[in-house]
Amino acid sequence: ECSNIGMEMTVVEYRNGNDPTNNVRKITGLNKASDVTLKRGAIGVLDLYNWLNEIRNGTSNGVRNVTINLMSEDKTNTTPVLTWRLLDARIIKYVGGPMNAKGTDIAMEELTLSYERLEME
């Protein structure tokens, strides 16, 4: 499961002091990418923890490019319909659980990623 993937372009308003008209020009400013939250059932592997540990320890592998594929609903379910690439992504939040032995909920892992740029294919 994946939360919304998005980006926002900011606009900077600017007016030269000697402009003959009394209005601002709108200039494209910085783009901002929204954080993405991914969820999966706990599968007993430490891949996400190892990545988080690399970020925490400041290793060069801590910042990565992440690819998210939306798969088709055909019988094989192996054809990507749309691909999002999160460039220079890093984990900013990890949640594991629930840890209730009496409950019937499936143990889930939740991962929130922050990234610098969004590309689509």
Short mmCIF file of the C-alpha atoms (twelve columns), coordinates in Angstrom:
data_MODEL
# 
_entry.id   MODEL 
# 
loop_
_atom_site.group_PDB 
_atom_site.id 
_atom_site.type_symbol 
_atom_site.label_atom_id 
_atom_site.label_alt_id 
_atom_site.label_comp_id 
_atom_site.label_asym_id 
_atom_site.label_seq_id 
_atom_site.Cartn_x 
_atom_site.Cartn_y 
_atom_site.Cartn_z 
_atom_site.pdbx_PDB_model_num 
ATOM 1   C CA . GLU A 1   0.000  0.000   0.000   1 
ATOM 2   C CA . CYS A 2   1.255  3.465   -0.858  1 
ATOM 3   C CA . SER A 3   0.068  6.935   0.139   1 
ATOM 4   C CA . ASN A 4   -0.301 9.723   -2.403  1 
ATOM 5   C CA . ILE A 5   2.763  10.645  -4.436  1 
ATOM 6   C CA . GLY A 6   2.937  14.293  -5.351  1 
ATOM 7   C CA . MET A 7   4.873  17.426  -5.994  1 
ATOM 8   C CA . GLU A 8   4.161  21.116  -5.807  1 
ATOM 9   C CA . MET A 9   5.671  23.983  -7.749  1 
ATOM 10  C CA . THR A 10  6.010  27.250  -5.887  1 
ATOM 11  C CA . VAL A 11  5.598  30.636  -7.535  1 
ATOM 12  C CA . VAL A 12  7.659  33.699  -6.712  1 
ATOM 13  C CA . GLU A 13  6.103  37.105  -7.308  1 
ATOM 14  C CA . TYR A 14  8.543  39.761  -8.490  1 
ATOM 15  C CA . ARG A 15  8.364  43.301  -9.812  1 
ATOM 16  C CA . ASN A 16  11.246 45.440  -11.030 1 
ATOM 17  C CA . GLY A 17  11.210 48.878  -9.478  1 
ATOM 18  C CA . ASN A 18  11.158 50.513  -12.917 1 
ATOM 19  C CA . ASP A 19  8.430  48.319  -14.489 1 
ATOM 20  C CA . PRO A 20  5.930  50.566  -16.330 1 
ATOM 21  C CA . THR A 21  2.944  48.466  -15.209 1 
ATOM 22  C CA . ASN A 22  1.798  48.128  -11.628 1 
ATOM 23  C CA . ASN A 23  1.672  44.344  -11.389 1 
ATOM 24  C CA . VAL A 24  3.987  41.527  -10.420 1 
ATOM 25  C CA . ARG A 25  5.523  38.901  -12.661 1 
ATOM 26  C CA . LYS A 26  5.123  35.308  -11.558 1 
ATOM 27  C CA . ILE A 27  8.301  33.274  -11.744 1 
ATOM 28  C CA . THR A 28  8.554  29.525  -11.233 1 
ATOM 29  C CA . GLY A 29  10.198 28.892  -7.890  1 
ATOM 30  C CA . LEU A 30  11.352 25.737  -6.165  1 
ATOM 31  C CA . ASN A 31  9.526  22.445  -6.464  1 
ATOM 32  C CA . LYS A 32  8.575  20.482  -3.370  1 
ATOM 33  C CA . ALA A 33  8.010  16.737  -3.242  1 
ATOM 34  C CA . SER A 34  5.540  15.369  -0.699  1 
ATOM 35  C CA . ASP A 35  6.553  12.532  1.615   1 
ATOM 36  C CA . VAL A 36  5.398  9.028   0.659   1 
ATOM 37  C CA . THR A 37  4.277  6.357   3.123   1 
ATOM 38  C CA . LEU A 38  4.566  2.690   2.137   1 
ATOM 39  C CA . LYS A 39  3.031  -0.235  4.031   1 
ATOM 40  C CA . ARG A 40  3.557  -3.974  3.799   1 
ATOM 41  C CA . GLY A 41  2.928  -7.002  5.918   1 
ATOM 42  C CA . ALA A 42  5.938  -7.912  8.056   1 
ATOM 43  C CA . ILE A 43  7.857  -10.614 6.209   1 
ATOM 44  C CA . GLY A 44  10.716 -11.282 8.617   1 
ATOM 45  C CA . VAL A 45  13.577 -9.666  6.694   1 
ATOM 46  C CA . LEU A 46  15.794 -6.808  7.808   1 
ATOM 47  C CA . ASP A 47  16.171 -4.965  4.491   1 
ATOM 48  C CA . LEU A 48  14.295 -1.860  5.672   1 
ATOM 49  C CA . TYR A 49  16.104 -1.822  9.009   1 
ATOM 50  C CA . ASN A 50  19.477 -2.126  7.241   1 
ATOM 51  C CA . TRP A 51  18.607 0.839   5.031   1 
ATOM 52  C CA . LEU A 52  17.455 2.859   8.054   1 
ATOM 53  C CA . ASN A 53  20.678 1.955   9.843   1 
ATOM 54  C CA . GLU A 54  22.737 3.199   6.871   1 
ATOM 55  C CA . ILE A 55  20.911 6.536   7.034   1 
ATOM 56  C CA . ARG A 56  21.375 6.738   10.794  1 
ATOM 57  C CA . ASN A 57  25.103 5.975   10.480  1 
ATOM 58  C CA . GLY A 58  25.617 8.440   7.607   1 
ATOM 59  C CA . THR A 59  26.888 5.903   5.067   1 
ATOM 60  C CA . SER A 60  26.887 6.708   1.360   1 
ATOM 61  C CA . ASN A 61  24.134 4.131   0.646   1 
ATOM 62  C CA . GLY A 62  21.669 5.912   2.951   1 
ATOM 63  C CA . VAL A 63  20.251 8.122   0.202   1 
ATOM 64  C CA . ARG A 64  18.862 6.077   -2.689  1 
ATOM 65  C CA . ASN A 65  16.641 6.263   -5.732  1 
ATOM 66  C CA . VAL A 66  13.381 4.364   -5.219  1 
ATOM 67  C CA . THR A 67  11.147 3.023   -7.984  1 
ATOM 68  C CA . ILE A 68  7.429  2.402   -7.391  1 
ATOM 69  C CA . ASN A 69  5.546  0.504   -10.099 1 
ATOM 70  C CA . LEU A 70  1.769  0.427   -10.496 1 
ATOM 71  C CA . MET A 71  1.152  -3.039  -11.925 1 
ATOM 72  C CA . SER A 72  -1.576 -3.864  -14.420 1 
ATOM 73  C CA . GLU A 73  -4.597 -5.893  -13.406 1 
ATOM 74  C CA . ASP A 74  -4.103 -8.458  -16.161 1 
ATOM 75  C CA . LYS A 75  -3.866 -12.153 -15.338 1 
ATOM 76  C CA . THR A 76  -0.095 -12.170 -14.935 1 
ATOM 77  C CA . ASN A 77  0.011  -8.914  -12.974 1 
ATOM 78  C CA . THR A 78  3.584  -8.361  -14.183 1 
ATOM 79  C CA . THR A 79  3.249  -5.374  -16.512 1 
ATOM 80  C CA . PRO A 80  3.949  -1.915  -15.045 1 
ATOM 81  C CA . VAL A 81  1.301  0.616   -16.072 1 
ATOM 82  C CA . LEU A 82  2.955  3.612   -14.448 1 
ATOM 83  C CA . THR A 83  6.307  4.114   -12.736 1 
ATOM 84  C CA . TRP A 84  7.286  6.755   -10.205 1 
ATOM 85  C CA . ARG A 85  10.949 7.350   -9.400  1 
ATOM 86  C CA . LEU A 86  11.776 9.048   -6.111  1 
ATOM 87  C CA . LEU A 87  15.256 10.518  -6.460  1 
ATOM 88  C CA . ASP A 88  17.564 10.910  -3.467  1 
ATOM 89  C CA . ALA A 89  15.090 9.276   -1.112  1 
ATOM 90  C CA . ARG A 90  15.697 8.524   2.541   1 
ATOM 91  C CA . ILE A 91  13.661 6.958   5.310   1 
ATOM 92  C CA . ILE A 92  12.357 9.543   7.747   1 
ATOM 93  C CA . LYS A 93  10.030 7.280   9.728   1 
ATOM 94  C CA . TYR A 94  9.693  3.540   10.348  1 
ATOM 95  C CA . VAL A 95  6.885  1.881   12.325  1 
ATOM 96  C CA . GLY A 96  6.558  -1.848  12.977  1 
ATOM 97  C CA . GLY A 97  3.622  -3.561  14.635  1 
ATOM 98  C CA . PRO A 98  1.118  -4.094  16.080  1 
ATOM 99  C CA . MET A 99  2.700  -6.302  18.714  1 
ATOM 100 C CA . ASN A 100 -0.460 -7.577  20.396  1 
ATOM 101 C CA . ALA A 101 -0.317 -11.347 20.933  1 
ATOM 102 C CA . LYS A 102 -4.068 -11.488 21.643  1 
ATOM 103 C CA . GLY A 103 -5.104 -9.498  18.578  1 
ATOM 104 C CA . THR A 104 -5.872 -10.780 15.111  1 
ATOM 105 C CA . ASP A 105 -4.265 -7.897  13.202  1 
ATOM 106 C CA . ILE A 106 -1.502 -8.666  10.739  1 
ATOM 107 C CA . ALA A 107 1.916  -7.317  11.716  1 
ATOM 108 C CA . MET A 108 2.653  -4.426  9.349   1 
ATOM 109 C CA . GLU A 109 5.693  -2.344  8.557   1 
ATOM 110 C CA . GLU A 110 5.175  1.305   7.663   1 
ATOM 111 C CA . LEU A 111 7.874  3.371   6.025   1 
ATOM 112 C CA . THR A 112 7.803  7.098   5.269   1 
ATOM 113 C CA . LEU A 113 10.205 8.376   2.618   1 
ATOM 114 C CA . SER A 114 11.314 11.920  1.949   1 
ATOM 115 C CA . TYR A 115 12.848 12.587  -1.452  1 
ATOM 116 C CA . GLU A 116 14.160 15.480  -3.487  1 
ATOM 117 C CA . ARG A 117 12.695 14.970  -6.952  1 
ATOM 118 C CA . LEU A 118 9.846  13.023  -8.571  1 
ATOM 119 C CA . GLU A 119 10.066 11.564  -12.065 1 
ATOM 120 C CA . MET A 120 7.399  9.545   -13.888 1 
ATOM 121 C CA . GLU A 121 7.804  6.999   -16.670 1 
# 
